[in-house]
Short mmCIF file of C-alpha atoms in Angstrom, two decimals:
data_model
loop_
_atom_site.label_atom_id
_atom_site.label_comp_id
_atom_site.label_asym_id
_atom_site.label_seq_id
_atom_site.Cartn_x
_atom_site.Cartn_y
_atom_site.Cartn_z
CA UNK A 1 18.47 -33.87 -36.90
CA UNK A 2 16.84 -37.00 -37.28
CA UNK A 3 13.35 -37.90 -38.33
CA UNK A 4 13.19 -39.67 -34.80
CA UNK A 5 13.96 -37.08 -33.18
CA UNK A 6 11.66 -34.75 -34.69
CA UNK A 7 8.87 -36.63 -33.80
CA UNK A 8 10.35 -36.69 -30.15
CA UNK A 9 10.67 -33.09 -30.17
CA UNK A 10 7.48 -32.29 -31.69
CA UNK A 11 5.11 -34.44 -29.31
CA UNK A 12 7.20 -32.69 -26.18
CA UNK A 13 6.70 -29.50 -27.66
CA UNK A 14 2.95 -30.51 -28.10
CA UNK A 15 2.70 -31.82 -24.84
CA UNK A 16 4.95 -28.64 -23.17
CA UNK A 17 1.91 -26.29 -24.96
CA UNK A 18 -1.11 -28.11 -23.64
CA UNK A 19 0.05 -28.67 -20.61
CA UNK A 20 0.90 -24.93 -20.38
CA UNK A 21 -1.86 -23.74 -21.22
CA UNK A 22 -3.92 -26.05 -18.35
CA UNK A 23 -1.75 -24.31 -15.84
CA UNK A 24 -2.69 -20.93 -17.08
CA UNK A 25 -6.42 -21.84 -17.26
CA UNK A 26 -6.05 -23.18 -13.53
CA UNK A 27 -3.42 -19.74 -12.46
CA UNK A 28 -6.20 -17.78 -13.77
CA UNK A 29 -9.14 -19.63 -11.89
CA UNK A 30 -7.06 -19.03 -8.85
CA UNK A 31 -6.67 -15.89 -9.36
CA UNK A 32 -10.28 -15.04 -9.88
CA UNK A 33 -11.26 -16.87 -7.00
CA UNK A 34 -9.04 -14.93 -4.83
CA UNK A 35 -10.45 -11.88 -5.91
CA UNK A 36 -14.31 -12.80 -5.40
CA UNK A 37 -13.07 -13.95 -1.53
CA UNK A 38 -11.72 -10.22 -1.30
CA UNK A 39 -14.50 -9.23 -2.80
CA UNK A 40 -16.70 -10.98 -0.85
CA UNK A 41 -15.04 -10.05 2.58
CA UNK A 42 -14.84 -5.99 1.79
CA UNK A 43 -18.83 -6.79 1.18
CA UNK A 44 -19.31 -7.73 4.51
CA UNK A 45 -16.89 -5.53 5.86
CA UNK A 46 -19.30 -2.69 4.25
CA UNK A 47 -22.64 -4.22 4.99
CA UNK A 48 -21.68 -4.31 8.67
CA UNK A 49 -20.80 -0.46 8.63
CA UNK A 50 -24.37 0.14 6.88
CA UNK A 51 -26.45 -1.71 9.04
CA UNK A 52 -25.18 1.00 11.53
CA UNK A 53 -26.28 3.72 9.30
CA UNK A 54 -29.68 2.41 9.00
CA UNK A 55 -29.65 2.34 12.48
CA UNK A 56 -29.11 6.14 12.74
CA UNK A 57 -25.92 5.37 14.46
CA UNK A 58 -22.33 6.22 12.94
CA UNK A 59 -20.16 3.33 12.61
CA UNK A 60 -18.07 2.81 15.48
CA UNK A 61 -14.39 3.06 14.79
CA UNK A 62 -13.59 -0.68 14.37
CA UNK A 63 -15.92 -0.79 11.72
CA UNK A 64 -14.04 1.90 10.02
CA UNK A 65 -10.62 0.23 10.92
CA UNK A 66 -11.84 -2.38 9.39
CA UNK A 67 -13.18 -0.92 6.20
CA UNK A 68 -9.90 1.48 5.85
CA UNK A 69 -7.47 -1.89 6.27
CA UNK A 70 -9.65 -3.77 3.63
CA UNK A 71 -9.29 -0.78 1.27
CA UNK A 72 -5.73 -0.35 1.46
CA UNK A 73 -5.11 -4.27 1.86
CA UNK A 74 -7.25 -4.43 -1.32
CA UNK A 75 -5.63 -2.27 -3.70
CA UNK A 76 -1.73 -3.69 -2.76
CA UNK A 77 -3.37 -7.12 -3.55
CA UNK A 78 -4.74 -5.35 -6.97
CA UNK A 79 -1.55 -4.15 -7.71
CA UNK A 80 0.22 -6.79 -6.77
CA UNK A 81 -1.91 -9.44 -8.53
CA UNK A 82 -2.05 -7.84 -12.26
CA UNK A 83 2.13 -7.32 -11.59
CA UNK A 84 2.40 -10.83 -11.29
CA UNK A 85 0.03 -11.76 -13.69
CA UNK A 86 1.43 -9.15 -16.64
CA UNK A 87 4.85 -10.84 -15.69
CA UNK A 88 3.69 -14.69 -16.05
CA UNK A 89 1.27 -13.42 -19.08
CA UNK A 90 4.54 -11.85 -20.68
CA UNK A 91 6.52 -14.99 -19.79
CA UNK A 92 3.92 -17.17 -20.96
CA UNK A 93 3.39 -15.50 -24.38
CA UNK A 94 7.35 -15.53 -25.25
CA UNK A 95 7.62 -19.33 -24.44
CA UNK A 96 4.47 -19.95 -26.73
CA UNK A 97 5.85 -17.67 -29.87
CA UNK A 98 9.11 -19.97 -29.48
CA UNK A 99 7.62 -22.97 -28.97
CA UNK A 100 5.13 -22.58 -32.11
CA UNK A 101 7.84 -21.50 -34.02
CA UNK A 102 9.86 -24.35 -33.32
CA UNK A 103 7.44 -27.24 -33.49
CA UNK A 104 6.23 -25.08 -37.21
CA UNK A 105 10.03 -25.07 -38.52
CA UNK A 106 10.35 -28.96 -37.23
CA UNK A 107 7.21 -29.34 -39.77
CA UNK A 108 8.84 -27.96 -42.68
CA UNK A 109 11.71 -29.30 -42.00
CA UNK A 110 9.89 -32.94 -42.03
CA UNK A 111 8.03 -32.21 -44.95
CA UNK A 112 11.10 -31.59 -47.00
CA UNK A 113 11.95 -34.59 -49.32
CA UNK A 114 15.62 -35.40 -48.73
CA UNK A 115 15.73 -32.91 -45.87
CA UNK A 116 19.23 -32.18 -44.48
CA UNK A 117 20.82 -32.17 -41.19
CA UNK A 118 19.82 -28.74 -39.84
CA UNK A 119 21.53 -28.87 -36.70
CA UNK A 120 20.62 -25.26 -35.86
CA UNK A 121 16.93 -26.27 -35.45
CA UNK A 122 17.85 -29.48 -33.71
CA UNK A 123 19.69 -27.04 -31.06
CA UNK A 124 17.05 -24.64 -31.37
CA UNK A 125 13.84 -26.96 -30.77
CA UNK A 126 15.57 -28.81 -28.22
CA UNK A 127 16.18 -25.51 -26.22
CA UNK A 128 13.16 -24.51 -26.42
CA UNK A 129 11.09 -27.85 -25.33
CA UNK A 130 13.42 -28.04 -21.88
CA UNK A 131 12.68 -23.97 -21.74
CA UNK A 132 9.16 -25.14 -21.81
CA UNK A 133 9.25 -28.11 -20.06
CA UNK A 134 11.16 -25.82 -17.04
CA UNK A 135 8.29 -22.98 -17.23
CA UNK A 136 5.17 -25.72 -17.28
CA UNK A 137 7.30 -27.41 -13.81
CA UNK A 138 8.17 -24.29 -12.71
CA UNK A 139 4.46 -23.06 -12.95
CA UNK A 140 2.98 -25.90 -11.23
CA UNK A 141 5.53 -25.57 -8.53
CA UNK A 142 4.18 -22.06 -7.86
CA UNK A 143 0.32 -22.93 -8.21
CA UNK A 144 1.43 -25.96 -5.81
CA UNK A 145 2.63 -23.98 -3.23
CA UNK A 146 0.80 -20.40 -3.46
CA UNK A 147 -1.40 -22.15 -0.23
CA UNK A 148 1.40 -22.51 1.48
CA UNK A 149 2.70 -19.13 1.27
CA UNK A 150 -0.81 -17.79 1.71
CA UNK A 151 -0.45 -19.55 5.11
CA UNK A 152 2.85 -18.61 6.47
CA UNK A 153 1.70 -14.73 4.89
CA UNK A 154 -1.38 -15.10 7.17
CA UNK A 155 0.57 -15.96 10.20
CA UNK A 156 3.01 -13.13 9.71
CA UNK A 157 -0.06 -10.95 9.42
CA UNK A 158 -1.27 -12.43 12.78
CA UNK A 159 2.14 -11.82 14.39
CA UNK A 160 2.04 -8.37 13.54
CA UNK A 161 -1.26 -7.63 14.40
CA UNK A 162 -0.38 -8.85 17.77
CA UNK A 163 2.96 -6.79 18.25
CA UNK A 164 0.83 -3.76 17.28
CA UNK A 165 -2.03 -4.61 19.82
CA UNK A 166 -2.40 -2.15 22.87
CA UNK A 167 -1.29 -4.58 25.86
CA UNK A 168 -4.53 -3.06 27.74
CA UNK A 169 -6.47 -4.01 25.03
CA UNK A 170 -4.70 -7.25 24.63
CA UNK A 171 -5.27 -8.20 28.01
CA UNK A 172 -9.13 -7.40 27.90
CA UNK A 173 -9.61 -9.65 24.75
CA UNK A 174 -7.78 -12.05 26.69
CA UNK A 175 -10.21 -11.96 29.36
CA UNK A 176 -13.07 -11.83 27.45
CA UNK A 177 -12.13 -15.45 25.72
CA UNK A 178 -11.48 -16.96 28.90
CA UNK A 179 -14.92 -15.52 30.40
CA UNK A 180 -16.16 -17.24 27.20
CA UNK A 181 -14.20 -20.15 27.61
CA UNK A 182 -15.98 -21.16 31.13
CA UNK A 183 -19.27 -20.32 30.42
CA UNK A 184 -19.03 -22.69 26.74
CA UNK A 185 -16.71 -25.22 27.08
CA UNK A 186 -15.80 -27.64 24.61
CA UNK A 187 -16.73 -30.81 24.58
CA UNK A 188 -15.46 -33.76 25.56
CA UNK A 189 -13.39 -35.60 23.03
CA UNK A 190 -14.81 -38.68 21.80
CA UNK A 191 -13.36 -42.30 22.73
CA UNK A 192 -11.59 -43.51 19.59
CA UNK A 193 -13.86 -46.49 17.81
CA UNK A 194 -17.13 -44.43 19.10
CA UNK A 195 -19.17 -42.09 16.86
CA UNK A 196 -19.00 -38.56 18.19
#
């Protein structure tokens, strides 16, 4: 190993850990903002049923659809969630311990007069920055595309939810929209160049 190259290596390795630990501050923020939107939806979900209660009436049966979907939904996102966070925390926490103790043994090595070659911690620093450069991309892949399969998740949701629908029931909700339809329609679209 050269003293080049253990400058190389050491500023990837620094670069590899701050950039890491970015993507875990902004894998994190994600994840707590998905959980104050669930939050925030079984809330609602809960208020509705009460304002019924208030009322003196019970809370009709969509209402505790509803409430019974969010609960179960709720707890497989829960449990879901802290799996894949324990796995990316455990991940994480590996590729730091080897990348500190590489960029720490390319130290001593440096600050050894006369050092020698020490190809072992040339392999072994050099592994471990393209481990870590491969887990920071690979991370940002996945925080780049979670939307994404939020999306196509929802849609298969939707499709679902229609397969399962009563056709009767289908067909009134149908009805209902187009009744809704005539008596609001949309506006017109506006010409292009004009303000709408």
């Amino acid at each position: 190993m050269t003293d080049d190259y253990a400058a190389i290596v050491s500023a990837v390795i620094a670069a590899v850990l701050v950039l890491g630990f970015v993507e875990t501050h902004a894998f994190l923020h994600m994840g707590s903002e998905h959980a104050k939107n669930a939050l925030a939806e079984g809330l609602a979900a809960k208020a509705d049923a009460m304002r019924n209660i208030d009322a003196g009436i019970a809370p009709s049966e969509a209402q505790l659809a509803r409430l019974a979907a969010m609960d179960t939904r709720a707890s497989r996102a829960r449990t879901a969630a802290s799996g894949q966070l324990m796995a990316a925390g455990c991940v994480w926490i590996g590729l730091v311990l080897a990348l500190v103790a590489a960029l720490c043994l390319v130290v001593l090595w440096a600050a050894v007069d006369g050092h020698g070659p020490a190809r072992w911690l040339a392999i072994y620093s050099s592994f471990c920055a393209a481990l870590g450069v491969f887990g920071v991309a690979l991370g940002a892949l996945a925080r780049a595309l979670q939307p994404l399969l939020g999306a196509f998740r929802n849609y298969l949701r939707a499709e679902r939810f229609e397969l399962d629908m009563d056709p009767q029931k289908a067909a009134e909700l149908q009805r209902h929209l187009a009744e809704y339809r005539r008596s609001h329609p949309a506006p017109a679209p506006a010409e292009p160049g004009t303000a709408p």
